[in-house]
PDB file of C-alpha atoms in Angstrom:
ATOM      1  CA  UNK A   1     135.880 -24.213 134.109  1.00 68.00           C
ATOM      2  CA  UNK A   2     132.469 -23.323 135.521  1.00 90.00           C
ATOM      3  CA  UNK A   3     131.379 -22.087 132.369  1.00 91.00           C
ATOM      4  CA  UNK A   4     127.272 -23.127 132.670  1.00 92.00           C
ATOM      5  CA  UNK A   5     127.469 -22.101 136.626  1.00 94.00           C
ATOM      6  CA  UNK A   6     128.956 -18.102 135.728  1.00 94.00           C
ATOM      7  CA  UNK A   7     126.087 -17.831 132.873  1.00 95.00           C
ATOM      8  CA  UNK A   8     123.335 -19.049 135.447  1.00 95.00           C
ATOM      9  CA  UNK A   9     125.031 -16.379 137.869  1.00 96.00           C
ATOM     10  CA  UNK A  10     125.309 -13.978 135.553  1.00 96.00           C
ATOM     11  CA  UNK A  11     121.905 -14.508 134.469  1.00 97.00           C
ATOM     12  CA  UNK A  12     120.111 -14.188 137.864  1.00 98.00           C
ATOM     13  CA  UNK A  13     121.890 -11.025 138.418  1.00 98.00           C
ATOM     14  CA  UNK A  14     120.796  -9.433 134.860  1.00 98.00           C
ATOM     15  CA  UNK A  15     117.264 -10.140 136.156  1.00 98.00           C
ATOM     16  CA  UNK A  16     117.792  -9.090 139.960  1.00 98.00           C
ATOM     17  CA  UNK A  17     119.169  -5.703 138.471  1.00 98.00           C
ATOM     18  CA  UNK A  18     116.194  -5.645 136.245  1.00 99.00           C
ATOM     19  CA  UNK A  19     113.067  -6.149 137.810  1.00 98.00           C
ATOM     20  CA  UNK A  20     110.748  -4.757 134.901  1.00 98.00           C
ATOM     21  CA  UNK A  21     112.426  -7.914 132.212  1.00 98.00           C
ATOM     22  CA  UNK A  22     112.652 -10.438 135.154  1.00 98.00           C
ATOM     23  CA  UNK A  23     108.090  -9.825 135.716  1.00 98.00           C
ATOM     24  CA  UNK A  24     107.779  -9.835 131.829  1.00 98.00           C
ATOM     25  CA  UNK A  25     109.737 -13.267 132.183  1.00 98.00           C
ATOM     26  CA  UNK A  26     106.989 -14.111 135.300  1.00 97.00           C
ATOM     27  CA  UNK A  27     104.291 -13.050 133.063  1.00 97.00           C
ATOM     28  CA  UNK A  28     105.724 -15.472 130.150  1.00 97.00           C
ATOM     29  CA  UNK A  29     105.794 -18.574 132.349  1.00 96.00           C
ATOM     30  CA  UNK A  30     103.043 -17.765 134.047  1.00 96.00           C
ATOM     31  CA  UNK A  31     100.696 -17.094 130.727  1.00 96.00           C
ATOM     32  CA  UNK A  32     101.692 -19.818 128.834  1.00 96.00           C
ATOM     33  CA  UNK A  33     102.665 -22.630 131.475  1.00 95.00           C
ATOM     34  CA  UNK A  34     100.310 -21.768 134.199  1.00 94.00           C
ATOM     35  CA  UNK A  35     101.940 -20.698 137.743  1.00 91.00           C
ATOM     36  CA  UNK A  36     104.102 -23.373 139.690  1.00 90.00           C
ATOM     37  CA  UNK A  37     104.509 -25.031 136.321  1.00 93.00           C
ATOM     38  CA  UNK A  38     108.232 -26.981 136.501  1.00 94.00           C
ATOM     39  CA  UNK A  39     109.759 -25.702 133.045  1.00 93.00           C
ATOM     40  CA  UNK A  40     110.647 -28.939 130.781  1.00 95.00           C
ATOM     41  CA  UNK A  41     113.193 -28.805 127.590  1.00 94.00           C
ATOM     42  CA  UNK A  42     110.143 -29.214 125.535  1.00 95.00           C
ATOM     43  CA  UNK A  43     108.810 -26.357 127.114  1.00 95.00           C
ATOM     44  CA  UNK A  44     111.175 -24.083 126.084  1.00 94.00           C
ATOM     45  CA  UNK A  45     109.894 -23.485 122.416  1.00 94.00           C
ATOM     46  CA  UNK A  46     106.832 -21.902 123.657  1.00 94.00           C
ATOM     47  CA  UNK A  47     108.730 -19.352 125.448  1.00 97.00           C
ATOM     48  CA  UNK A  48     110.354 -16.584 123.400  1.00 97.00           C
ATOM     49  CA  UNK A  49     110.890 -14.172 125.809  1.00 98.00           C
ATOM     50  CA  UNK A  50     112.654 -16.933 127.935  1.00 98.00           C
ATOM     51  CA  UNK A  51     114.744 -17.651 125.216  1.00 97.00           C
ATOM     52  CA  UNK A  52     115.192 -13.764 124.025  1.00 98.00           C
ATOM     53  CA  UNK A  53     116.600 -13.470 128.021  1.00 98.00           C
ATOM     54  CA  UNK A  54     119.035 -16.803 127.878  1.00 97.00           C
ATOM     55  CA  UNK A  55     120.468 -15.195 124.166  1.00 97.00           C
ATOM     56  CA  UNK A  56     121.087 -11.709 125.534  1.00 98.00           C
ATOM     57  CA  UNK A  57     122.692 -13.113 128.898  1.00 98.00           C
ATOM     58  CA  UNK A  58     124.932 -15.567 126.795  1.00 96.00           C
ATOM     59  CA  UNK A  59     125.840 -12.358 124.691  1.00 96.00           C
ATOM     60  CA  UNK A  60     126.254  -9.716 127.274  1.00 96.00           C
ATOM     61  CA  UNK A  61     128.128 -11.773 129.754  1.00 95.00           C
ATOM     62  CA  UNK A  62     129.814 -14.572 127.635  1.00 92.00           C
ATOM     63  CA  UNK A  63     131.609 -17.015 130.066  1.00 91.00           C
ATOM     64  CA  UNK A  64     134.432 -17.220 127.083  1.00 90.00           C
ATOM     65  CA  UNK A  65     135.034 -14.468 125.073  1.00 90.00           C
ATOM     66  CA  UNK A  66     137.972 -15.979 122.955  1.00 90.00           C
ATOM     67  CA  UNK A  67     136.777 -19.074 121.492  1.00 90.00           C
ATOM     68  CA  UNK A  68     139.138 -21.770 120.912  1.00 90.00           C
ATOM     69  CA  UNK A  69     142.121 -21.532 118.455  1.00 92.00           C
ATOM     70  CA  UNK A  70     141.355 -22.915 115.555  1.00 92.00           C
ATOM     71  CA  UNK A  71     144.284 -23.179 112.215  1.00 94.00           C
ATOM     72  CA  UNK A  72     143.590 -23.139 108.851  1.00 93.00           C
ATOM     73  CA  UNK A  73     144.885 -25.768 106.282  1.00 95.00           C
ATOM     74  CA  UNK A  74     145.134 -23.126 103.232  1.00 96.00           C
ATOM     75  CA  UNK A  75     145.816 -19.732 102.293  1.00 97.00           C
ATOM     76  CA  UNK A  76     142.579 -17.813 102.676  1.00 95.00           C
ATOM     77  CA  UNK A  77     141.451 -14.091 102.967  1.00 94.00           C
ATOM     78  CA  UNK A  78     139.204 -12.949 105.654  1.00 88.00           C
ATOM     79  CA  UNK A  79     137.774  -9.665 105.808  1.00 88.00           C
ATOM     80  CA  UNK A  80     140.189  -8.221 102.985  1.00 93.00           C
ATOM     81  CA  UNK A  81     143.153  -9.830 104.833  1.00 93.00           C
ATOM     82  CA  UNK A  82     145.388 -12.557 103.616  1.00 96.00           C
ATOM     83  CA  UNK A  83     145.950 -15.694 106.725  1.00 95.00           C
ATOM     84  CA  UNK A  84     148.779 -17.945 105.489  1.00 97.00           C
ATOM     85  CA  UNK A  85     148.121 -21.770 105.876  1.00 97.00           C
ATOM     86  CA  UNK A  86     148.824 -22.854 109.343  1.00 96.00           C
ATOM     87  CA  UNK A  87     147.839 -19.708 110.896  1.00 96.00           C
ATOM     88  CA  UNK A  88     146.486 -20.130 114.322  1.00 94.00           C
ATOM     89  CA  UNK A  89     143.030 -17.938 115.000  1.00 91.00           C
ATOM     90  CA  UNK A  90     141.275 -17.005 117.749  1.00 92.00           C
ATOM     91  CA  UNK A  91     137.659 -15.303 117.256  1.00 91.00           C
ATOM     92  CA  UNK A  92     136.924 -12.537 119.458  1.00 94.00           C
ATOM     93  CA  UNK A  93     133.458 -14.034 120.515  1.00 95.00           C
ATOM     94  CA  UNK A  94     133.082 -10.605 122.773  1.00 95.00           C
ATOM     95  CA  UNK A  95     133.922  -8.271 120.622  1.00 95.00           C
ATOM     96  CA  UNK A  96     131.258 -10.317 117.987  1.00 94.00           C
ATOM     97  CA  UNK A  97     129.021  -9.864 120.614  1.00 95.00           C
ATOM     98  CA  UNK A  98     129.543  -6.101 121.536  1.00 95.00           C
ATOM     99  CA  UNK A  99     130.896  -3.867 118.434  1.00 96.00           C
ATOM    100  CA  UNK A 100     128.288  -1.060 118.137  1.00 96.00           C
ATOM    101  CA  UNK A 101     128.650  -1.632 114.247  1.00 94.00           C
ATOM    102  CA  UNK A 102     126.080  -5.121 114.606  1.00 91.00           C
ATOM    103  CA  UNK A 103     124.381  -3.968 118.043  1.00 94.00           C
ATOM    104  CA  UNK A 104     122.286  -0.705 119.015  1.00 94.00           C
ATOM    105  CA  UNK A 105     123.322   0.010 122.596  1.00 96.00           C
ATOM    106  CA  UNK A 106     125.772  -3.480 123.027  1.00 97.00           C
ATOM    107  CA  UNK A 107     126.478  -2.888 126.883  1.00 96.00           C
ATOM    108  CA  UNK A 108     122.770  -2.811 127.478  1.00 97.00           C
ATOM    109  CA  UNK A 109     120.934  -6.142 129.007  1.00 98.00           C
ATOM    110  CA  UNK A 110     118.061  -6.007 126.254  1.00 97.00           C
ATOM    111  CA  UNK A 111     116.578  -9.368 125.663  1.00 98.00           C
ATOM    112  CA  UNK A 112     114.074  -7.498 123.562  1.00 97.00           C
ATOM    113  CA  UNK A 113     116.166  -7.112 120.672  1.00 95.00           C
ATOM    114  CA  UNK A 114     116.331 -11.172 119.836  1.00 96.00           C
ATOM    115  CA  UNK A 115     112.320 -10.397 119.195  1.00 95.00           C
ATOM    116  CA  UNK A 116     112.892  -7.736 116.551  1.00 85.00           C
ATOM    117  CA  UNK A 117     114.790  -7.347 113.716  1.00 69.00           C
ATOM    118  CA  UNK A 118     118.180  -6.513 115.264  1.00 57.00           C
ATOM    119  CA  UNK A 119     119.250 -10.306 115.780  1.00 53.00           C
TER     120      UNK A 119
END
């Protein structure tokens, strides 16, 4: 599975189909690494809004939205439910990612709101 390949993709096109986050993202680089600058890993922790942009495309457009069954060894309650031992789970990474109840406007490509007190 091409899972770093589709969030790359997916990525690009968030910022093709918004031009106004994708020259805020310009500005970042451009501001804090000078331009032509070749982005390092070390660079990365002096660019928030870089990292605001990789967090919302990783949330909006999640290459896997069920994450891998997991099982649990004991009875345990969850959310005011009761999972037997030796129940098989699978989170709904997506729907973590989307309900309305944790995110204002979830189908929106936002990377502002991993800057403010939303995340």
């Amino acid at each position: 599975i091409e899972t770093t390949l589709w969030s790359i993709e997916w990525g690009i096109a968030e910022l093709v189909n918004h031009p106004e986050i994708q020259k805020k993202l310009r500005h970042e680089l451009d501001t804090l690494l000078g331009p032509g600058h070749q982005i390092t890993e070390p660079d990365t922790y002096k660019l928030p809004y870089l990292n605001a942009v990789i967090k919302e495309t990783l949330r909006l457009r999640m290459a896997i939205p069920l994450l891998v069954p997991h099982m649990n060894l004991h009875d345990a309650k969850l959310g005011g439910f009761d999972i037997p031992a030796e129940s098989k789970i699978l989170v709904n990474a997506w729907w973590l990612a989307n309900n309305p109840a944790h995110w204002k406007n979830p189908e929106e490509f936002r990377p502002e709101r991993f800057l403010e007190e939303e995340a």
